[in-house]
Coordinates of C-alpha atoms and ligand atoms in Angstrom, one line a residue:
M71 CA -44.9 -11.2 -12.7
C72 CA -42.3 -11.3 -10.2
F73 CA -41.3 -14.5 -8.4
R74 CA -38.7 -13.6 -5.5
A75 CA -39.1 -16.3 -2.8
N76 CA -37.9 -15.3 0.3
V77 CA -35.9 -12.2 -0.7
E78 CA -36.6 -9.3 0.7
I79 CA -37.1 -6.7 -1.9
Q80 CA -35.2 -3.2 -1.8
E81 CA -35.8 -0.2 -4.0
S82 CA -33.3 0.0 -6.7
T83 CA -32.1 3.5 -7.7
A84 CA -30.0 2.4 -10.7
S85 CA -30.6 5.1 -13.8
N86 CA -33.0 2.6 -15.0
P87 CA -34.7 0.4 -12.8
V88 CA -36.2 -2.5 -13.2
D89 CA -39.2 -4.4 -11.9
C90 CA -37.0 -7.3 -10.2
M91 CA -33.9 -9.2 -10.7
K92 CA -32.6 -10.2 -14.2
Y93 CA -30.6 -13.0 -14.8
V94 CA -28.2 -14.0 -17.8
I95 CA -27.1 -17.4 -17.3
V96 CA -24.2 -18.4 -19.2
T97 CA -23.2 -21.7 -20.0
G98 CA -20.5 -23.1 -22.1
G99 CA -19.8 -26.3 -24.4
V100 CA -17.4 -28.1 -26.9
L101 CA -14.3 -27.7 -25.0
S102 CA -13.0 -25.2 -21.8
G103 CA -10.6 -22.3 -22.2
L104 CA -13.5 -20.7 -24.6
G105 CA -13.7 -17.2 -23.0
K106 CA -16.9 -18.1 -21.3
G107 CA -15.9 -15.8 -18.2
V108 CA -15.0 -12.4 -20.9
T109 CA -18.3 -13.2 -22.6
A110 CA -20.4 -13.4 -19.0
S111 CA -18.4 -10.2 -18.1
S112 CA -19.3 -8.4 -21.5
I113 CA -22.7 -9.3 -21.5
G114 CA -22.5 -7.4 -17.6
V115 CA -21.1 -4.3 -19.1
L116 CA -23.4 -3.7 -21.6
L117 CA -26.3 -4.2 -19.0
K118 CA -24.8 -1.7 -17.3
S119 CA -24.3 0.5 -20.2
A120 CA -28.3 0.3 -20.1
G121 CA -28.5 1.9 -16.5
L122 CA -28.7 -1.8 -14.6
R123 CA -26.9 -1.9 -11.5
V124 CA -25.4 -5.5 -12.3
T125 CA -23.7 -8.2 -10.5
A126 CA -22.4 -11.8 -10.9
V127 CA -21.6 -15.6 -9.5
K128 CA -19.6 -17.9 -10.6
I129 CA -20.2 -21.6 -10.3
D130 CA -17.5 -24.1 -9.9
P131 CA -18.6 -27.5 -10.3
Y132 CA -15.3 -28.8 -7.9
L133 CA -15.3 -30.3 -4.7
N134 CA -12.9 -27.7 -3.3
S135 CA -14.7 -25.3 -1.3
D136 CA -12.4 -22.2 -2.8
A137 CA -10.0 -22.2 -4.9
G138 CA -7.5 -21.9 -2.1
T139 CA -5.9 -24.6 -2.0
M140 CA -5.5 -25.2 -6.1
S141 CA -2.3 -24.7 -7.4
P142 CA -1.9 -21.7 -9.3
F143 CA -0.2 -24.1 -12.2
E144 CA -3.7 -26.2 -12.8
H145 CA -6.2 -23.6 -11.9
G146 CA -4.4 -20.1 -12.3
E147 CA -4.0 -17.9 -10.3
V148 CA -6.3 -17.6 -7.1
F149 CA -8.2 -14.0 -6.7
V150 CA -8.9 -12.7 -3.3
L151 CA -11.8 -10.8 -2.3
D152 CA -12.6 -7.7 0.0
D153 CA -14.3 -10.2 2.5
G154 CA -10.9 -12.7 2.1
G155 CA -12.8 -15.3 -0.2
E156 CA -10.1 -17.2 -2.2
V157 CA -11.6 -17.8 -5.5
D158 CA -11.9 -18.4 -8.8
L159 CA -9.9 -15.8 -11.4
D160 CA -13.2 -15.3 -13.2
L161 CA -14.6 -13.2 -10.2
G162 CA -11.5 -10.5 -10.9
N163 CA -12.4 -10.4 -14.8
Y164 CA -16.3 -9.4 -13.2
E165 CA -14.6 -7.6 -11.0
R166 CA -12.3 -5.4 -13.0
F167 CA -15.3 -5.5 -16.1
L168 CA -18.3 -4.2 -14.0
D169 CA -16.1 -2.4 -11.6
V170 CA -18.1 -4.1 -8.5
C171 CA -16.6 -5.8 -5.3
L172 CA -18.3 -9.4 -4.8
T173 CA -18.2 -11.5 -2.0
S174 CA -17.0 -15.3 -1.1
E175 CA -20.6 -16.4 -2.0
N176 CA -20.9 -14.9 -5.1
N177 CA -18.3 -18.0 -6.0
I178 CA -20.6 -21.2 -5.5
T179 CA -18.7 -24.6 -5.7
T180 CA -19.6 -28.2 -5.3
G181 CA -17.2 -28.3 -2.3
K182 CA -19.7 -25.3 -0.3
V183 CA -22.8 -26.4 -1.5
Y184 CA -22.5 -29.7 -0.2
D185 CA -21.2 -28.7 3.3
N186 CA -24.4 -26.3 3.8
V187 CA -26.6 -29.5 2.5
I188 CA -24.9 -31.7 4.9
Q189 CA -24.7 -29.0 8.0
K190 CA -28.7 -28.8 7.3
E191 CA -29.2 -32.1 7.5
R192 CA -27.0 -32.9 10.8
R193 CA -29.1 -30.1 12.4
G194 CA -32.2 -31.8 11.3
D195 CA -33.5 -29.0 9.2
Y196 CA -35.0 -31.9 6.4
L197 CA -37.1 -33.4 9.0
G198 CA -37.0 -37.2 8.6
K199 CA -36.8 -36.6 5.0
T200 CA -34.1 -38.8 2.7
V201 CA -31.7 -35.6 1.7
Q202 CA -31.3 -35.9 -2.4
V203 CA -29.3 -34.2 -4.9
I204 CA -33.1 -33.2 -6.6
P205 CA -34.2 -31.5 -4.9
H206 CA -31.9 -30.7 -1.6
I207 CA -28.7 -29.9 -3.3
T208 CA -30.6 -28.2 -6.7
N209 CA -32.9 -26.1 -4.2
E210 CA -29.6 -25.2 -2.2
I211 CA -28.2 -24.0 -5.4
Q212 CA -31.2 -22.0 -6.4
E213 CA -31.4 -20.5 -3.2
W214 CA -27.5 -19.4 -2.9
I215 CA -28.3 -18.0 -6.3
E216 CA -30.9 -15.8 -5.4
R217 CA -29.5 -14.9 -2.7
V218 CA -26.2 -13.5 -3.2
A219 CA -27.5 -12.1 -6.2
H220 CA -29.3 -9.7 -4.4
I221 CA -26.0 -8.4 -2.4
P222 CA -24.9 -5.1 -3.2
S223 CA -21.8 -4.6 -4.9
D224 CA -21.1 -1.5 -6.5
G225 CA -20.5 0.5 -3.6
N226 CA -23.8 2.5 -3.1
G227 CA -25.7 -0.5 -0.9
K228 CA -28.2 -0.4 -3.3
V229 CA -29.7 -4.3 -4.6
P230 CA -28.8 -4.8 -8.0
D231 CA -30.9 -5.2 -10.9
A232 CA -29.1 -7.9 -12.6
C233 CA -26.7 -10.8 -12.5
V234 CA -24.6 -12.6 -14.7
I235 CA -24.3 -16.3 -13.5
E236 CA -21.4 -18.2 -15.4
L237 CA -21.4 -22.0 -14.7
G238 CA -17.8 -23.1 -15.2
G239 CA -16.9 -26.4 -16.8
T240 CA -18.6 -27.5 -20.2
V241 CA -22.2 -28.9 -20.3
G242 CA -22.2 -32.6 -20.6
D243 CA -19.8 -32.6 -17.7
I244 CA -20.5 -35.6 -14.7
E245 CA -19.9 -32.3 -11.9
S246 CA -22.1 -29.7 -13.7
A247 CA -25.5 -32.5 -13.8
P248 CA -26.5 -30.7 -10.9
F249 CA -26.2 -27.3 -11.9
I250 CA -27.7 -27.7 -14.8
E251 CA -30.6 -29.1 -13.1
A252 CA -30.9 -26.5 -10.5
L253 CA -30.5 -23.6 -13.6
R254 CA -33.4 -25.3 -15.4
Q255 CA -35.6 -25.0 -12.5
F256 CA -34.5 -21.5 -11.7
Q257 CA -36.4 -20.0 -14.9
F258 CA -39.4 -21.1 -13.4
R259 CA -38.6 -20.0 -9.9
V260 CA -38.0 -16.6 -10.5
G261 CA -40.4 -16.4 -14.0
Q262 CA -39.3 -16.9 -17.8
D263 CA -39.4 -13.7 -18.9
N264 CA -36.6 -12.7 -16.4
V265 CA -34.0 -15.4 -17.4
C266 CA -31.7 -15.5 -20.3
F267 CA -29.4 -18.7 -21.3
V268 CA -26.6 -17.9 -23.0
H269 CA -24.7 -20.9 -24.2
V270 CA -20.8 -19.8 -25.6
S271 CA -19.4 -22.8 -27.8
L272 CA -17.1 -22.9 -30.3
I273 CA -16.8 -22.9 -34.6
P274 CA -13.7 -24.5 -35.6
V275 CA -12.4 -23.6 -38.8
M276 CA -10.9 -26.4 -41.2
G277 CA -9.6 -27.5 -44.2
P278 CA -7.6 -25.3 -47.4
V279 CA -10.4 -23.2 -47.7
G280 CA -10.9 -22.4 -43.9
E281 CA -14.2 -24.1 -43.6
Q282 CA -16.8 -22.4 -40.5
K283 CA -17.9 -26.0 -39.1
T284 CA -20.9 -26.1 -36.9
K285 CA -21.2 -29.6 -35.8
P286 CA -19.7 -29.1 -32.5
T287 CA -22.2 -26.2 -31.8
Q288 CA -24.6 -28.5 -33.1
H289 CA -23.9 -31.3 -30.6
T290 CA -23.2 -29.4 -27.3
V291 CA -26.7 -27.1 -27.9
K292 CA -28.2 -30.7 -28.1
D293 CA -26.7 -31.9 -25.1
L294 CA -27.7 -28.6 -23.4
R295 CA -31.5 -29.1 -24.8
G296 CA -31.3 -32.8 -24.0
L297 CA -31.1 -31.5 -20.1
G298 CA -34.2 -29.5 -20.7
I299 CA -32.3 -25.8 -21.3
N300 CA -33.4 -23.6 -24.6
P301 CA -30.5 -21.5 -25.1
H302 CA -31.5 -17.7 -26.0
M303 CA -28.8 -16.8 -27.7
L304 CA -26.0 -18.8 -28.9
V305 CA -21.9 -16.9 -29.1
C306 CA -19.9 -19.1 -30.9
R307 CA -16.1 -18.1 -30.6
S308 CA -14.1 -18.2 -34.2
Q309 CA -11.3 -17.1 -35.1
S310 CA -12.9 -14.9 -37.8
P311 CA -16.3 -13.4 -38.2
L312 CA -19.1 -15.9 -39.0
I313 CA -20.6 -15.9 -42.6
D314 CA -24.1 -15.9 -43.0
E315 CA -24.4 -19.4 -44.0
T316 CA -22.5 -20.7 -40.9
R317 CA -25.2 -18.3 -38.8
Q318 CA -27.9 -19.7 -40.8
K319 CA -27.1 -23.4 -40.1
V320 CA -26.8 -23.0 -36.7
S321 CA -29.6 -21.5 -36.1
A322 CA -31.4 -24.0 -38.1
F323 CA -29.8 -27.3 -36.2
C324 CA -30.1 -25.2 -32.8
H325 CA -33.4 -23.9 -32.5
V326 CA -32.2 -20.4 -31.9
P327 CA -33.2 -17.4 -34.4
P328 CA -30.4 -16.0 -36.6
E329 CA -29.8 -13.1 -35.4
A330 CA -29.1 -14.7 -32.1
V331 CA -26.3 -16.3 -33.7
I332 CA -23.5 -14.6 -32.2
S333 CA -20.3 -14.0 -33.8
A334 CA -17.2 -14.0 -31.2
H335 CA -14.3 -13.9 -33.1
D336 CA -11.1 -13.1 -32.3
A337 CA -11.0 -9.8 -31.0
S338 CA -7.7 -7.1 -30.9
N339 CA -7.7 -6.8 -26.9
I340 CA -10.6 -8.1 -24.3
Y341 CA -12.2 -4.6 -24.4
Q342 CA -13.6 -4.8 -27.7
V343 CA -16.0 -8.0 -26.7
P344 CA -18.8 -6.1 -25.2
I345 CA -18.2 -3.7 -28.9
M346 CA -18.5 -6.5 -30.6
L347 CA -21.5 -8.3 -28.9
D348 CA -23.6 -4.7 -28.9
S349 CA -23.0 -4.3 -32.7
Q350 CA -24.5 -7.8 -33.3
G351 CA -27.2 -6.7 -31.5
V352 CA -27.3 -8.4 -27.9
A353 CA -28.1 -5.1 -25.6
G354 CA -30.9 -5.1 -27.7
M355 CA -31.9 -8.6 -27.9
L356 CA -31.4 -8.7 -23.8
S357 CA -33.8 -5.7 -23.1
E358 CA -36.4 -7.1 -25.4
R359 CA -36.0 -10.9 -23.5
L360 CA -35.9 -9.6 -19.7
G361 CA -38.2 -6.8 -20.8
F362 CA -35.9 -3.6 -19.3
K363 CA -35.7 -0.5 -21.6
L364 CA -32.6 0.1 -24.0
P365 CA -31.7 4.2 -23.8
S366 CA -30.9 5.5 -27.3
K367 CA -28.1 7.1 -25.3
R368 CA -25.3 4.7 -23.8
P369 CA -22.3 7.0 -22.2
M370 CA -20.9 4.1 -20.6
L371 CA -20.6 2.1 -23.5
E372 CA -18.9 5.3 -25.5
R373 CA -16.3 5.3 -22.9
W374 CA -15.9 1.8 -23.0
K375 CA -15.0 2.1 -26.9
V376 CA -12.7 5.0 -26.6
M377 CA -10.8 3.0 -23.6
A378 CA -10.6 -0.2 -26.1
D379 CA -9.6 1.6 -28.9
H380 CA -6.8 3.6 -26.6
V381 CA -5.3 0.1 -26.2
D382 CA -5.7 -0.7 -29.7
S383 CA -3.3 2.3 -30.5
L384 CA -0.8 1.3 -27.8
E385 CA 0.1 -1.5 -30.5
D386 CA 1.9 1.4 -32.4
A387 CA 3.3 3.0 -29.0
K388 CA 6.8 3.1 -27.6
E389 CA 7.5 0.2 -25.7
V390 CA 8.3 -0.6 -21.9
H391 CA 9.5 -4.0 -20.7
I392 CA 8.7 -4.9 -17.1
A393 CA 11.1 -8.2 -16.1
T394 CA 8.6 -10.6 -14.2
V395 CA 10.8 -12.8 -12.2
G396 CA 8.8 -15.4 -10.7
K397 CA 8.0 -19.6 -10.9
Y398 CA 5.0 -19.8 -12.8
T399 CA 6.0 -17.7 -16.0
G400 CA 5.2 -20.5 -18.4
L401 CA 1.4 -20.0 -17.4
S402 CA 0.4 -16.3 -17.6
D403 CA -3.1 -17.4 -16.0
S404 CA -1.4 -17.9 -13.0
Y405 CA -0.1 -14.3 -12.4
L406 CA -3.3 -12.9 -14.1
S407 CA -4.4 -10.1 -12.3
V408 CA -0.3 -8.8 -12.1
I409 CA -0.5 -8.5 -15.4
K410 CA -4.1 -6.6 -15.6
A411 CA -2.7 -4.0 -13.3
L412 CA 0.6 -3.9 -15.6
Q413 CA -1.5 -3.5 -18.5
H414 CA -3.7 -0.6 -16.7
S415 CA -1.0 1.3 -15.6
S416 CA 0.4 0.8 -19.4
F417 CA -2.5 2.6 -20.9
K418 CA -2.1 5.4 -18.5
V419 CA 1.8 6.3 -19.4
N420 CA 1.0 5.4 -23.4
R421 CA 3.2 2.7 -23.6
K422 CA 3.2 -0.9 -25.4
L423 CA 3.9 -3.3 -22.8
V424 CA 6.1 -6.2 -23.1
I425 CA 6.4 -8.5 -19.8
D426 CA 9.6 -10.4 -20.4
W427 CA 8.6 -13.3 -18.0
I428 CA 11.9 -14.5 -16.0
E429 CA 12.0 -17.9 -14.7
S430 CA 13.7 -17.3 -11.5
T431 CA 15.8 -20.4 -11.3
E432 CA 17.5 -19.2 -14.3
L433 CA 18.7 -16.3 -13.1
D434 CA 20.7 -18.1 -9.8
E435 CA 23.5 -20.2 -11.4
E436 CA 23.3 -22.7 -8.8
T437 CA 19.9 -23.4 -9.9
A438 CA 20.3 -22.8 -13.1
G439 CA 22.8 -26.0 -13.0
T440 CA 23.2 -27.3 -16.4
D441 CA 22.0 -24.7 -18.5
P442 CA 24.5 -22.1 -18.8
E443 CA 22.5 -20.3 -21.8
A444 CA 19.2 -20.5 -20.1
H445 CA 21.3 -18.8 -17.2
A446 CA 22.8 -15.7 -19.2
A447 CA 19.6 -15.1 -21.3
A448 CA 17.7 -14.8 -17.9
W449 CA 20.3 -12.1 -17.4
E450 CA 20.2 -10.8 -20.6
L451 CA 16.7 -10.1 -20.3
L452 CA 16.7 -8.7 -16.5
K453 CA 19.3 -6.0 -17.5
A454 CA 17.6 -4.9 -20.1
A455 CA 14.3 -4.2 -19.1
D456 CA 12.7 -0.9 -17.7
G457 CA 11.5 -2.0 -14.5
I458 CA 11.3 -5.3 -12.0
L459 CA 8.5 -7.0 -10.9
V460 CA 8.5 -9.9 -8.6
P461 CA 5.1 -10.8 -7.6
G462 CA 3.3 -12.8 -5.0
G463 CA 4.8 -17.2 -4.1
F464 CA 4.9 -19.7 -2.0
G465 CA 7.7 -22.5 -1.3
I466 CA 11.4 -22.6 -2.0
R467 CA 12.4 -23.0 -5.7
G468 CA 13.3 -19.9 -7.3
I469 CA 14.1 -17.8 -4.3
E470 CA 17.4 -17.0 -4.6
G471 CA 17.0 -16.0 -8.2
K472 CA 14.2 -13.7 -6.8
I473 CA 16.9 -11.9 -4.0
K474 CA 19.7 -11.6 -7.2
A475 CA 16.9 -9.7 -9.2
A476 CA 16.3 -7.6 -5.9
E477 CA 19.8 -7.0 -5.5
Y478 CA 20.4 -6.0 -9.2
A479 CA 17.5 -3.2 -8.9
R480 CA 18.3 -2.1 -5.4
E481 CA 22.3 -1.5 -7.1
N482 CA 21.3 -0.6 -10.4
G483 CA 19.0 2.0 -9.5
V484 CA 16.1 0.4 -11.5
P485 CA 12.6 0.9 -10.6
F486 CA 11.4 -2.4 -8.7
L487 CA 8.3 -3.4 -6.9
G488 CA 7.6 -6.5 -4.9
V489 CA 4.4 -7.8 -4.1
C490 CA 3.9 -10.0 -0.6
L491 CA 6.6 -12.3 -1.6
G492 CA 8.6 -9.8 -3.7
L493 CA 8.5 -7.5 -0.6
Q494 CA 10.0 -10.4 1.5
I495 CA 12.4 -11.0 -0.8
A496 CA 13.8 -7.6 -0.8
T497 CA 13.7 -7.4 3.0
I498 CA 15.4 -10.3 2.6
E499 CA 18.2 -9.5 0.1
F500 CA 18.8 -6.0 2.4
C501 CA 19.2 -7.8 5.6
R502 CA 22.0 -10.4 3.6
N503 CA 23.6 -7.3 1.3
V504 CA 23.2 -4.6 3.7
L505 CA 23.2 -5.6 7.3
G506 CA 25.5 -7.9 6.8
L507 CA 23.2 -10.9 7.9
E508 CA 24.7 -13.6 5.4
R509 CA 22.6 -16.6 6.5
A510 CA 19.1 -13.9 6.2
N511 CA 16.0 -15.7 5.7
S512 CA 12.6 -16.5 5.6
T513 CA 11.6 -19.3 8.2
E514 CA 9.1 -20.4 5.2
F515 CA 12.4 -21.0 3.2
D516 CA 14.7 -22.5 5.9
E517 CA 13.4 -22.8 9.2
D518 CA 16.4 -22.9 11.3
T519 CA 18.1 -19.6 9.7
P520 CA 20.2 -17.9 12.5
N521 CA 18.9 -14.5 10.6
P522 CA 15.1 -14.7 10.1
A523 CA 14.2 -11.8 8.1
V524 CA 11.1 -12.9 7.5
V525 CA 9.3 -15.1 9.9
F526 CA 5.6 -17.0 10.2
M527 CA 3.3 -14.9 11.6
P528 CA 1.7 -16.0 15.5
E529 CA -2.1 -15.9 14.6
I530 CA -1.6 -18.7 11.2
S531 CA -2.7 -22.1 11.7
K532 CA 0.2 -24.4 11.2
T533 CA -1.7 -27.5 10.5
H534 CA -4.8 -26.5 8.3
M535 CA -3.9 -25.1 4.7
G536 CA -7.5 -24.1 3.4
G537 CA -8.7 -20.1 4.7
T538 CA -6.4 -19.7 7.6
M539 CA -4.2 -17.1 5.9
R540 CA -4.2 -13.9 7.0
L541 CA -6.9 -12.9 4.1
G542 CA -9.3 -10.1 2.5
T543 CA -9.1 -6.6 2.7
K544 CA -7.3 -4.6 6.0
P545 CA -6.8 -1.4 6.3
T546 CA -2.8 -0.3 6.1
P547 CA -2.6 3.8 7.7
F548 CA 0.6 5.7 6.3
L549 CA 3.5 6.5 8.7
L550 CA 5.0 9.5 6.9
D551 CA 3.1 12.7 5.9
D552 CA 5.1 12.6 2.6
C553 CA 6.4 9.6 0.7
K554 CA 6.1 8.2 -3.2
M555 CA 3.7 5.5 -2.4
R556 CA 1.2 7.8 -0.2
R557 CA 1.7 10.3 -3.5
L558 CA 0.7 7.8 -5.8
Y559 CA -2.6 6.7 -3.2
G560 CA -3.5 10.3 -3.7
G561 CA -1.9 11.7 -0.3
V562 CA -4.6 9.2 1.3
D563 CA -4.4 8.4 5.0
Y564 CA -4.6 5.2 5.0
V565 CA -5.1 2.3 2.0
N566 CA -7.7 -0.7 1.9
E567 CA -5.9 -3.7 0.1
R568 CA -5.9 -7.2 0.1
H569 CA -3.8 -9.4 1.8
R570 CA -2.7 -13.5 1.2
H571 CA -0.2 -14.3 3.3
R572 CA 1.5 -16.7 6.4
Y573 CA 5.0 -14.8 6.7
E574 CA 5.8 -11.4 7.6
V575 CA 8.7 -9.2 8.2
N576 CA 10.6 -9.9 11.6
P577 CA 9.0 -7.3 13.7
E578 CA 12.6 -7.5 16.0
L579 CA 14.5 -6.3 12.9
I580 CA 12.8 -3.6 12.0
G581 CA 14.6 -1.0 13.9
Q582 CA 17.9 -2.3 12.3
I583 CA 16.5 -2.4 8.3
E584 CA 15.2 0.6 9.2
S585 CA 17.9 2.9 10.1
A586 CA 19.7 1.2 6.9
G587 CA 17.2 3.1 4.7
L588 CA 14.8 0.4 3.8
K589 CA 11.6 2.3 5.2
Y590 CA 8.3 0.4 6.2
V591 CA 6.2 3.5 5.8
G592 CA 2.5 1.8 6.0
K593 CA 2.3 -0.6 9.0
D594 CA -1.0 -2.6 10.1
E595 CA -3.3 -0.9 12.6
T596 CA -1.3 -2.2 15.8
G597 CA 1.8 -0.3 13.9
E598 CA 3.8 -3.9 14.5
R599 CA 3.0 -5.3 11.0
C600 CA 5.2 -4.1 7.8
E601 CA 3.0 -3.6 4.9
I602 CA 4.3 -0.9 2.4
M603 CA 8.2 -0.7 1.8
E604 CA 10.3 2.1 0.2
L605 CA 14.2 2.5 -0.4
E606 CA 15.3 5.9 0.4
G607 CA 17.6 7.5 -2.3
H608 CA 16.0 5.3 -5.0
P609 CA 14.4 6.2 -7.7
Y610 CA 11.6 3.6 -7.5
F611 CA 12.4 0.5 -5.1
V612 CA 8.7 -0.2 -3.1
G613 CA 6.9 -3.2 -1.9
T614 CA 3.6 -4.5 -0.4
Q615 CA 2.9 -6.8 1.8
Y616 CA -1.0 -6.8 0.6
H617 CA -1.5 -7.1 -3.3
P618 CA -2.6 -4.1 -4.9
E619 CA -2.8 -6.3 -8.3
F620 CA -6.7 -7.4 -6.9
K621 CA -8.0 -3.7 -7.0
S622 CA -6.8 -2.9 -10.5
R623 CA -9.2 -1.2 -12.8
P624 CA -8.6 -0.4 -16.7
D625 CA -9.4 3.0 -15.8
K626 CA -7.9 3.1 -12.1
P627 CA -4.5 1.2 -12.2
S628 CA -3.4 -0.3 -8.9
P629 CA -1.0 2.4 -7.5
P630 CA 1.9 0.6 -6.9
Y631 CA 1.7 -0.4 -10.7
L632 CA 1.0 3.0 -12.3
G633 CA 4.3 4.0 -9.9
L634 CA 7.1 1.1 -11.5
L635 CA 5.2 2.0 -15.0
K636 CA 5.9 5.3 -14.5
A637 CA 9.4 5.0 -12.8
S638 CA 10.2 2.7 -15.9
V639 CA 9.1 5.3 -18.6
G640 CA 11.2 8.2 -16.7
I641 CA 8.7 10.1 -14.9
E642 CA 9.9 11.0 -11.7
V643 CA 7.2 9.6 -8.5
Ligands
LIG195 N1 5.0 -17.3 1.3 C1 4.8 -15.6 1.8 C2 3.9 -15.9 2.7 O1 2.8 -16.8 3.2 C3 4.0 -14.9 0.5 C4 2.5 -15.1 -0.1 C5 2.1 -14.5 -1.3 O2 3.4 -14.0 -2.0 N2 1.4 -14.7 -1.2 O3 3.9 -15.1 3.2

């Protein structure tokens, strides 16, 4: 029996069509940061390997409307979608693992849900009723999930067959309570046979003999069951594989059959996680629970395994060092997509990637201040690198150090990629040191600079921060028949990449900059806004105003990043 309230059903043309939408709901317990996102993405890979079209929804129970206003220090990178949605970085995991393009609607937050309900109340949609968390908020959540699950996401315009829903936070948090309640009700809305609840938990290892402790898992499952949800599968994060005794104990205390207690022990790389889950029968259990056929051969999973093993094999390969000059360098989550794009590119050039993080304040003598040792160490790292990357960023801190890194790369023929802020930095450096505009700067860092090399874009709001940047995918036509970046992109006429910025290269200076050799080989459709930069006579000194990292895939690395890696290992681009 198929329940699909208010949703127009289109026929699926996946290789393994299902009778109606299947939902896998992933919750988490004990503590955050257990890898719920990777688990949920890996389950998506298994569903896809069975021939289903798969999409994903991430629920973030915070009050912000979206992640756009959140600090990367606190919350990791802000991921940007095609439609300009500024969302949680887990959406990036889904896009990369499942090779889909999601919409901002695929990230549900408490802020968005309440905003919708309040707007409906103001319109009078609730016909005089008292508007309450139950049923109005919980209904809104369910309608939202069901609607979004049906949005085509794999580029073929077809409705998905399955949707993986990840609930952020841990079960028991006050914030997530309405979502848990909505998901509990949801199983009856769409039919229990179409829903599989997966709970991700932790099995800590304690004591001299390394005993696997089950109590935290017992408690979190008790909490979840107390809220009316019986998990069908438990994914247990642990350092080493679960021993049989642990599995039996978890099964006995948590009301889950032993074969549905899955060991998610530390893996050599994240691409091994779907393989690890599959080897414990997860795909088979999903097919039984949700009623779809599991083909005897799954070529996609075989290819996936080849990729995962290739990544392992690179551990013994020659290293390639990329110095990444930023200001959130202590927190790799802040640059997650950048790291992924570099990793994907390293798979293609068959090198072991080493990212040398350089805190940009330490490159600049003035800001390194009282720490000359850190200053010297930062320069040593920069000079020893095979390539240099200046990623995106906001605010003045560390700017001078980044400018010095760009100068070093330009003058010494070191491969360089500047992304968004990185392109702006390279432009400022060029204006200062090649054009002789000594005080060249961005008006973001010096409002009164006499040489504004980078300026505020006229259409951007000066009063509202949320969702007001130049955001999302915009086409960038190439202006030259032949240039490095066009070759890297396969000779296409234009690229479609994702943006997130407020400032741009000053249109009034473009002529002067270009005649000195720094060319903007791609501009926006008006032909005025600089998008892609290349320096003449340098092995690889390029920049993009957009963020190419957001569209990188393990088997299709982002071309500008691949170019950086190629140039860094000595392959001509
Ligand atoms: N701060 C710069 C701007 O707003 C760069 C933004 C970025 O790197 N994402 O234009």
